[in-house]
mmCIF file with all atom_site columns, C-alpha atoms in Angstrom:
data_model
loop_
_atom_site.group_PDB
_atom_site.id
_atom_site.type_symbol
_atom_site.label_atom_id
_atom_site.label_alt_id
_atom_site.label_comp_id
_atom_site.label_asym_id
_atom_site.label_entity_id
_atom_site.label_seq_id
_atom_site.pdbx_PDB_ins_code
_atom_site.Cartn_x
_atom_site.Cartn_y
_atom_site.Cartn_z
_atom_site.occupancy
_atom_site.B_iso_or_equiv
_atom_site.pdbx_formal_charge
_atom_site.auth_seq_id
_atom_site.auth_comp_id
_atom_site.auth_asym_id
_atom_site.auth_atom_id
_atom_site.pdbx_PDB_model_num
ATOM 1   C CA . MET G 1 1   ? 28.552  -8.563  -34.215 1.00 0.00 ? 1352 MET G CA 1
ATOM 2   C CA . SER G 1 2   ? 29.261  -11.614 -32.060 1.00 0.00 ? 1353 SER G CA 1
ATOM 3   C CA . SER G 1 3   ? 29.711  -11.712 -28.437 1.00 0.00 ? 1354 SER G CA 1
ATOM 4   C CA . ASP G 1 4   ? 31.771  -13.765 -26.235 1.00 0.00 ? 1355 ASP G CA 1
ATOM 5   C CA . VAL G 1 5   ? 29.026  -13.602 -23.642 1.00 0.00 ? 1356 VAL G CA 1
ATOM 6   C CA . PRO G 1 6   ? 26.572  -16.524 -23.698 1.00 0.00 ? 1357 PRO G CA 1
ATOM 7   C CA . GLY G 1 7   ? 23.060  -15.376 -24.428 1.00 0.00 ? 1358 GLY G CA 1
ATOM 8   C CA . PHE G 1 8   ? 21.875  -17.138 -21.411 1.00 0.00 ? 1359 PHE G CA 1
ATOM 9   C CA . GLU G 1 9   ? 23.565  -14.962 -19.161 1.00 0.00 ? 1360 GLU G CA 1
ATOM 10  C CA . LEU G 1 10  ? 21.452  -12.026 -19.792 1.00 0.00 ? 1361 LEU G CA 1
ATOM 11  C CA . PRO G 1 11  ? 18.245  -13.531 -18.376 1.00 0.00 ? 1362 PRO G CA 1
ATOM 12  C CA . LEU G 1 12  ? 20.080  -15.121 -15.475 1.00 0.00 ? 1363 LEU G CA 1
ATOM 13  C CA . ARG G 1 13  ? 21.949  -11.844 -14.610 1.00 0.00 ? 1364 ARG G CA 1
ATOM 14  C CA . LEU G 1 14  ? 18.271  -9.834  -14.480 1.00 0.00 ? 1365 LEU G CA 1
ATOM 15  C CA . LEU G 1 15  ? 16.952  -12.575 -12.194 1.00 0.00 ? 1366 LEU G CA 1
ATOM 16  C CA . LEU G 1 16  ? 19.794  -12.502 -10.111 1.00 0.00 ? 1367 LEU G CA 1
ATOM 17  C CA . GLY G 1 17  ? 19.668  -8.752  -9.921  1.00 0.00 ? 1368 GLY G CA 1
ATOM 18  C CA . PHE G 1 18  ? 15.991  -9.084  -8.964  1.00 0.00 ? 1369 PHE G CA 1
ATOM 19  C CA . ARG G 1 19  ? 16.671  -11.789 -6.215  1.00 0.00 ? 1370 ARG G CA 1
ATOM 20  C CA . VAL G 1 20  ? 19.524  -9.344  -4.820  1.00 0.00 ? 1371 VAL G CA 1
ATOM 21  C CA . LEU G 1 21  ? 17.073  -6.582  -4.667  1.00 0.00 ? 1372 LEU G CA 1
ATOM 22  C CA . ILE G 1 22  ? 14.161  -9.060  -3.054  1.00 0.00 ? 1373 ILE G CA 1
ATOM 23  C CA . ASP G 1 23  ? 16.514  -10.862 -0.626  1.00 0.00 ? 1374 ASP G CA 1
ATOM 24  C CA . GLU G 1 24  ? 17.829  -7.198  0.745   1.00 0.00 ? 1375 GLU G CA 1
ATOM 25  C CA . LEU G 1 25  ? 14.256  -5.785  0.844   1.00 0.00 ? 1376 LEU G CA 1
ATOM 26  C CA . HIS G 1 26  ? 13.105  -8.775  2.873   1.00 0.00 ? 1377 HIS G CA 1
ATOM 27  C CA . ALA G 1 27  ? 15.957  -8.621  5.267   1.00 0.00 ? 1378 ALA G CA 1
ATOM 28  C CA . GLU G 1 28  ? 15.270  -5.274  6.107   1.00 0.00 ? 1379 GLU G CA 1
ATOM 29  C CA . LEU G 1 29  ? 11.617  -5.830  6.260   1.00 0.00 ? 1380 LEU G CA 1
ATOM 30  C CA . ALA G 1 30  ? 12.473  -8.541  8.917   1.00 0.00 ? 1381 ALA G CA 1
ATOM 31  C CA . ARG G 1 31  ? 14.562  -6.104  10.755  1.00 0.00 ? 1382 ARG G CA 1
ATOM 32  C CA . GLN G 1 32  ? 11.666  -3.484  10.561  1.00 0.00 ? 1383 GLN G CA 1
ATOM 33  C CA . GLY G 1 33  ? 8.909   -5.710  12.172  1.00 0.00 ? 1384 GLY G CA 1
ATOM 34  C CA . HIS G 1 34  ? 7.612   -8.039  9.253   1.00 0.00 ? 1385 HIS G CA 1
ATOM 35  C CA . PRO G 1 35  ? 9.380   -11.138 9.548   1.00 0.00 ? 1386 PRO G CA 1
ATOM 36  C CA . HIS G 1 36  ? 6.759   -13.107 7.963   1.00 0.00 ? 1387 HIS G CA 1
ATOM 37  C CA . ALA G 1 37  ? 6.616   -11.007 4.658   1.00 0.00 ? 1388 ALA G CA 1
ATOM 38  C CA . ARG G 1 38  ? 7.611   -13.314 1.424   1.00 0.00 ? 1389 ARG G CA 1
ATOM 39  C CA . PRO G 1 39  ? 8.132   -12.107 -2.102  1.00 0.00 ? 1390 PRO G CA 1
ATOM 40  C CA . LEU G 1 40  ? 4.862   -13.591 -3.276  1.00 0.00 ? 1391 LEU G CA 1
ATOM 41  C CA . HIS G 1 41  ? 2.948   -11.506 -0.548  1.00 0.00 ? 1392 HIS G CA 1
ATOM 42  C CA . GLY G 1 42  ? 4.005   -8.506  -2.105  1.00 0.00 ? 1393 GLY G CA 1
ATOM 43  C CA . PHE G 1 43  ? 2.389   -9.264  -5.441  1.00 0.00 ? 1394 PHE G CA 1
ATOM 44  C CA . VAL G 1 44  ? -0.760  -10.400 -3.786  1.00 0.00 ? 1395 VAL G CA 1
ATOM 45  C CA . LEU G 1 45  ? -1.080  -7.091  -1.391  1.00 0.00 ? 1396 LEU G CA 1
ATOM 46  C CA . GLN G 1 46  ? -0.311  -5.089  -4.600  1.00 0.00 ? 1397 GLN G CA 1
ATOM 47  C CA . ALA G 1 47  ? -3.208  -6.747  -6.335  1.00 0.00 ? 1398 ALA G CA 1
ATOM 48  C CA . ILE G 1 48  ? -5.630  -6.130  -3.365  1.00 0.00 ? 1399 ILE G CA 1
ATOM 49  C CA . GLY G 1 49  ? -5.005  -2.734  -3.400  1.00 0.00 ? 1400 GLY G CA 1
ATOM 50  C CA . ALA G 1 50  ? -6.535  -0.048  -1.351  1.00 0.00 ? 1401 ALA G CA 1
ATOM 51  C CA . GLY G 1 51  ? -10.023 -0.524  -2.161  1.00 0.00 ? 1402 GLY G CA 1
ATOM 52  C CA . GLY G 1 52  ? -9.964  -4.441  -1.835  1.00 0.00 ? 1403 GLY G CA 1
ATOM 53  C CA . THR G 1 53  ? -10.683 -7.358  -4.033  1.00 0.00 ? 1404 THR G CA 1
ATOM 54  C CA . THR G 1 54  ? -12.421 -10.784 -3.963  1.00 0.00 ? 1405 THR G CA 1
ATOM 55  C CA . ALA G 1 55  ? -10.669 -13.796 -4.117  1.00 0.00 ? 1406 ALA G CA 1
ATOM 56  C CA . VAL G 1 56  ? -12.052 -14.457 -7.493  1.00 0.00 ? 1407 VAL G CA 1
ATOM 57  C CA . GLU G 1 57  ? -10.442 -11.279 -8.801  1.00 0.00 ? 1408 GLU G CA 1
ATOM 58  C CA . LEU G 1 58  ? -7.393  -11.693 -6.876  1.00 0.00 ? 1409 LEU G CA 1
ATOM 59  C CA . GLY G 1 59  ? -6.996  -15.182 -8.605  1.00 0.00 ? 1410 GLY G CA 1
ATOM 60  C CA . ARG G 1 60  ? -7.342  -13.535 -12.034 1.00 0.00 ? 1411 ARG G CA 1
ATOM 61  C CA . LEU G 1 61  ? -5.004  -10.554 -11.363 1.00 0.00 ? 1412 LEU G CA 1
ATOM 62  C CA . LEU G 1 62  ? -2.493  -12.877 -9.905  1.00 0.00 ? 1413 LEU G CA 1
ATOM 63  C CA . GLY G 1 63  ? -2.765  -15.607 -12.898 1.00 0.00 ? 1414 GLY G CA 1
ATOM 64  C CA . VAL G 1 64  ? -3.677  -18.370 -10.339 1.00 0.00 ? 1415 VAL G CA 1
ATOM 65  C CA . SER G 1 65  ? -6.835  -20.415 -9.422  1.00 0.00 ? 1416 SER G CA 1
ATOM 66  C CA . LYS G 1 66  ? -9.479  -18.849 -6.972  1.00 0.00 ? 1417 LYS G CA 1
ATOM 67  C CA . GLN G 1 67  ? -8.274  -21.468 -4.634  1.00 0.00 ? 1418 GLN G CA 1
ATOM 68  C CA . ALA G 1 68  ? -4.675  -20.732 -5.003  1.00 0.00 ? 1419 ALA G CA 1
ATOM 69  C CA . ALA G 1 69  ? -5.466  -17.119 -4.143  1.00 0.00 ? 1420 ALA G CA 1
ATOM 70  C CA . GLY G 1 70  ? -7.776  -18.435 -1.025  1.00 0.00 ? 1421 GLY G CA 1
ATOM 71  C CA . LYS G 1 71  ? -4.893  -20.145 0.217   1.00 0.00 ? 1422 LYS G CA 1
ATOM 72  C CA . THR G 1 72  ? -2.492  -17.227 0.203   1.00 0.00 ? 1423 THR G CA 1
ATOM 73  C CA . VAL G 1 73  ? -5.300  -15.100 1.650   1.00 0.00 ? 1424 VAL G CA 1
ATOM 74  C CA . GLU G 1 74  ? -5.487  -17.491 4.613   1.00 0.00 ? 1425 GLU G CA 1
ATOM 75  C CA . THR G 1 75  ? -1.682  -17.191 5.169   1.00 0.00 ? 1426 THR G CA 1
ATOM 76  C CA . LEU G 1 76  ? -1.942  -13.441 4.836   1.00 0.00 ? 1427 LEU G CA 1
ATOM 77  C CA . GLU G 1 77  ? -4.918  -13.236 7.059   1.00 0.00 ? 1428 GLU G CA 1
ATOM 78  C CA . ARG G 1 78  ? -2.929  -15.358 10.021  1.00 0.00 ? 1429 ARG G CA 1
ATOM 79  C CA . ILE G 1 79  ? 0.018   -13.078 9.525   1.00 0.00 ? 1430 ILE G CA 1
ATOM 80  C CA . GLY G 1 80  ? -2.216  -10.142 10.046  1.00 0.00 ? 1431 GLY G CA 1
ATOM 81  C CA . TYR G 1 81  ? -1.949  -8.349  6.591   1.00 0.00 ? 1432 TYR G CA 1
ATOM 82  C CA . VAL G 1 82  ? -5.051  -8.905  5.321   1.00 0.00 ? 1433 VAL G CA 1
ATOM 83  C CA . GLU G 1 83  ? -8.870  -9.360  6.392   1.00 0.00 ? 1434 GLU G CA 1
ATOM 84  C CA . ARG G 1 84  ? -12.146 -10.679 4.862   1.00 0.00 ? 1435 ARG G CA 1
ATOM 85  C CA . THR G 1 85  ? -15.107 -8.389  5.301   1.00 0.00 ? 1436 THR G CA 1
ATOM 86  C CA . VAL G 1 86  ? -18.636 -8.714  3.911   1.00 0.00 ? 1437 VAL G CA 1
ATOM 87  C CA . ASP G 1 87  ? -19.468 -6.758  0.762   1.00 0.00 ? 1438 ASP G CA 1
ATOM 88  C CA . PRO G 1 88  ? -22.078 -4.057  1.902   1.00 0.00 ? 1439 PRO G CA 1
ATOM 89  C CA . ASP G 1 89  ? -23.699 -4.417  -1.668  1.00 0.00 ? 1440 ASP G CA 1
ATOM 90  C CA . ASP G 1 90  ? -23.790 -8.141  -1.665  1.00 0.00 ? 1441 ASP G CA 1
ATOM 91  C CA . THR G 1 91  ? -23.624 -9.903  1.813   1.00 0.00 ? 1442 THR G CA 1
ATOM 92  C CA . ARG G 1 92  ? -23.029 -13.369 0.063   1.00 0.00 ? 1443 ARG G CA 1
ATOM 93  C CA . ARG G 1 93  ? -19.460 -11.874 -1.100  1.00 0.00 ? 1444 ARG G CA 1
ATOM 94  C CA . LYS G 1 94  ? -16.291 -11.408 0.846   1.00 0.00 ? 1445 LYS G CA 1
ATOM 95  C CA . ILE G 1 95  ? -14.007 -8.562  0.244   1.00 0.00 ? 1446 ILE G CA 1
ATOM 96  C CA . ILE G 1 96  ? -10.436 -9.107  0.855   1.00 0.00 ? 1447 ILE G CA 1
ATOM 97  C CA . ARG G 1 97  ? -8.871  -5.787  2.436   1.00 0.00 ? 1448 ARG G CA 1
ATOM 98  C CA . LEU G 1 98  ? -5.527  -4.727  3.673   1.00 0.00 ? 1449 LEU G CA 1
ATOM 99  C CA . THR G 1 99  ? -5.114  -4.246  7.407   1.00 0.00 ? 1450 THR G CA 1
ATOM 100 C CA . PRO G 1 100 ? -3.101  -1.259  8.882   1.00 0.00 ? 1451 PRO G CA 1
ATOM 101 C CA . TYR G 1 101 ? -0.120  -3.839  8.993   1.00 0.00 ? 1452 TYR G CA 1
ATOM 102 C CA . GLY G 1 102 ? -0.571  -4.689  5.544   1.00 0.00 ? 1453 GLY G CA 1
ATOM 103 C CA . VAL G 1 103 ? -0.554  -1.043  4.380   1.00 0.00 ? 1454 VAL G CA 1
ATOM 104 C CA . ASP G 1 104 ? 2.715   -0.649  6.737   1.00 0.00 ? 1455 ASP G CA 1
ATOM 105 C CA . VAL G 1 105 ? 4.521   -3.624  4.836   1.00 0.00 ? 1456 VAL G CA 1
ATOM 106 C CA . LEU G 1 106 ? 3.933   -1.685  1.664   1.00 0.00 ? 1457 LEU G CA 1
ATOM 107 C CA . ALA G 1 107 ? 4.806   1.542   2.809   1.00 0.00 ? 1458 ALA G CA 1
ATOM 108 C CA . ARG G 1 108 ? 7.950   0.223   4.211   1.00 0.00 ? 1459 ARG G CA 1
ATOM 109 C CA . SER G 1 109 ? 8.861   -1.716  1.085   1.00 0.00 ? 1460 SER G CA 1
ATOM 110 C CA . ALA G 1 110 ? 8.373   1.350   -0.951  1.00 0.00 ? 1461 ALA G CA 1
ATOM 111 C CA . ARG G 1 111 ? 10.906  3.332   1.207   1.00 0.00 ? 1462 ARG G CA 1
ATOM 112 C CA . ILE G 1 112 ? 13.346  0.389   1.476   1.00 0.00 ? 1463 ILE G CA 1
ATOM 113 C CA . PHE G 1 113 ? 13.212  -0.004  -2.446  1.00 0.00 ? 1464 PHE G CA 1
ATOM 114 C CA . ALA G 1 114 ? 14.215  3.657   -2.770  1.00 0.00 ? 1465 ALA G CA 1
ATOM 115 C CA . ASP G 1 115 ? 17.166  2.784   -0.390  1.00 0.00 ? 1466 ASP G CA 1
ATOM 116 C CA . LEU G 1 116 ? 18.303  0.083   -2.174  1.00 0.00 ? 1467 LEU G CA 1
ATOM 117 C CA . ARG G 1 117 ? 18.148  1.916   -5.717  1.00 0.00 ? 1468 ARG G CA 1
ATOM 118 C CA . ALA G 1 118 ? 20.197  4.501   -3.773  1.00 0.00 ? 1469 ALA G CA 1
ATOM 119 C CA . ARG G 1 119 ? 23.034  2.069   -3.002  1.00 0.00 ? 1470 ARG G CA 1
ATOM 120 C CA . TRP G 1 120 ? 22.747  0.745   -6.549  1.00 0.00 ? 1471 TRP G CA 1
ATOM 121 C CA . ALA G 1 121 ? 23.021  4.459   -7.688  1.00 0.00 ? 1472 ALA G CA 1
ATOM 122 C CA . ALA G 1 122 ? 26.109  4.763   -5.349  1.00 0.00 ? 1473 ALA G CA 1
ATOM 123 C CA . GLU G 1 123 ? 28.115  1.680   -6.401  1.00 0.00 ? 1474 GLU G CA 1
ATOM 124 C CA . LEU G 1 124 ? 27.203  2.051   -10.379 1.00 0.00 ? 1475 LEU G CA 1
ATOM 125 C CA . GLY G 1 125 ? 26.673  5.808   -10.665 1.00 0.00 ? 1476 GLY G CA 1
ATOM 126 C CA . GLU G 1 126 ? 23.452  7.626   -10.929 1.00 0.00 ? 1477 GLU G CA 1
ATOM 127 C CA . GLU G 1 127 ? 24.020  8.463   -14.851 1.00 0.00 ? 1478 GLU G CA 1
ATOM 128 C CA . ARG G 1 128 ? 24.749  4.648   -15.363 1.00 0.00 ? 1479 ARG G CA 1
ATOM 129 C CA . LEU G 1 129 ? 21.656  3.458   -13.424 1.00 0.00 ? 1480 LEU G CA 1
ATOM 130 C CA . ARG G 1 130 ? 19.513  5.951   -15.170 1.00 0.00 ? 1481 ARG G CA 1
ATOM 131 C CA . ALA G 1 131 ? 20.697  4.696   -18.385 1.00 0.00 ? 1482 ALA G CA 1
ATOM 132 C CA . LEU G 1 132 ? 20.204  1.101   -17.318 1.00 0.00 ? 1483 LEU G CA 1
ATOM 133 C CA . GLU G 1 133 ? 16.704  1.732   -16.321 1.00 0.00 ? 1484 GLU G CA 1
ATOM 134 C CA . ALA G 1 134 ? 16.186  3.725   -19.506 1.00 0.00 ? 1485 ALA G CA 1
ATOM 135 C CA . ASP G 1 135 ? 17.289  0.691   -21.531 1.00 0.00 ? 1486 ASP G CA 1
ATOM 136 C CA . LEU G 1 136 ? 15.099  -1.797  -19.840 1.00 0.00 ? 1487 LEU G CA 1
ATOM 137 C CA . ARG G 1 137 ? 12.242  0.663   -20.402 1.00 0.00 ? 1488 ARG G CA 1
ATOM 138 C CA . LYS G 1 138 ? 12.935  0.141   -24.191 1.00 0.00 ? 1489 LYS G CA 1
ATOM 139 C CA . VAL G 1 139 ? 12.991  -3.679  -24.190 1.00 0.00 ? 1490 VAL G CA 1
ATOM 140 C CA . THR G 1 140 ? 10.145  -4.417  -21.593 1.00 0.00 ? 1491 THR G CA 1
ATOM 141 C CA . PRO G 1 141 ? 6.496   -3.742  -22.116 1.00 0.00 ? 1492 PRO G CA 1
ATOM 142 C CA . PRO G 1 142 ? 4.928   -0.565  -20.752 1.00 0.00 ? 1493 PRO G CA 1
ATOM 143 C CA . ASP G 1 143 ? 2.800   -2.353  -18.094 1.00 0.00 ? 1494 ASP G CA 1
ATOM 144 C CA . MET G 1 144 ? 5.499   -2.349  -15.544 1.00 0.00 ? 1495 MET G CA 1
ATOM 145 C CA . PHE G 1 145 ? 2.917   -3.391  -12.681 1.00 0.00 ? 1496 PHE G CA 1
ATOM 146 C CA . ARG G 1 146 ? 2.193   -6.869  -13.852 1.00 0.00 ? 1497 ARG G CA 1
ATOM 147 C CA . LEU G 1 147 ? 1.147   -8.571  -10.950 1.00 0.00 ? 1498 LEU G CA 1
ATOM 148 C CA . ASP G 1 148 ? 0.512   -12.249 -12.699 1.00 0.00 ? 1499 ASP G CA 1
ATOM 149 C CA . MET G 1 149 ? 4.117   -13.206 -11.721 1.00 0.00 ? 1500 MET G CA 1
ATOM 150 C CA . PRO G 1 150 ? 2.937   -16.033 -9.456  1.00 0.00 ? 1501 PRO G CA 1
ATOM 151 C CA . GLY G 1 151 ? 0.788   -17.737 -11.936 1.00 0.00 ? 1502 GLY G CA 1
ATOM 152 C CA . TRP G 1 152 ? 3.406   -17.198 -14.848 1.00 0.00 ? 1503 TRP G CA 1
ATOM 153 C CA . PHE G 1 153 ? 5.993   -19.028 -12.629 1.00 0.00 ? 1504 PHE G CA 1
ATOM 154 C CA . GLY G 1 154 ? 3.522   -21.634 -11.361 1.00 0.00 ? 1505 GLY G CA 1
ATOM 155 C CA . SER G 1 155 ? 2.845   -22.231 -14.989 1.00 0.00 ? 1506 SER G CA 1
ATOM 156 C CA . LEU G 1 156 ? 6.550   -23.056 -15.902 1.00 0.00 ? 1507 LEU G CA 1
#
């Protein structure tokens, strides 16, 4: 069956939908006290996680070099989202940990995403949105929380 919709429109519409959600998220985060949060920061903060990580491990998770990860960590430190601490098991290693402000931006992001989803459900209808989500699950890999998007975008 042939379609009058060009094939390139699908990835662009998916990307545009992502962009709309992320732009709305960051506008709301700014209103709620996180004016310096950027899309990349969400990936990095998720990769750091509750237990913290090292710059080497962070780079691996994000698909970027240790140096690129370190530069981003410096920015996040300046903003107040992360701190570097000494590893109690090896004083030569630095552990990157989320600060309370970093935990707050992630918690607020989760609530805002829930609100954005509810707005899409109101616009499209809950049943259609659930069907869209189910269809996307069918055509995407199961490892939904891939954090290597920064490295993937950078490799293009």
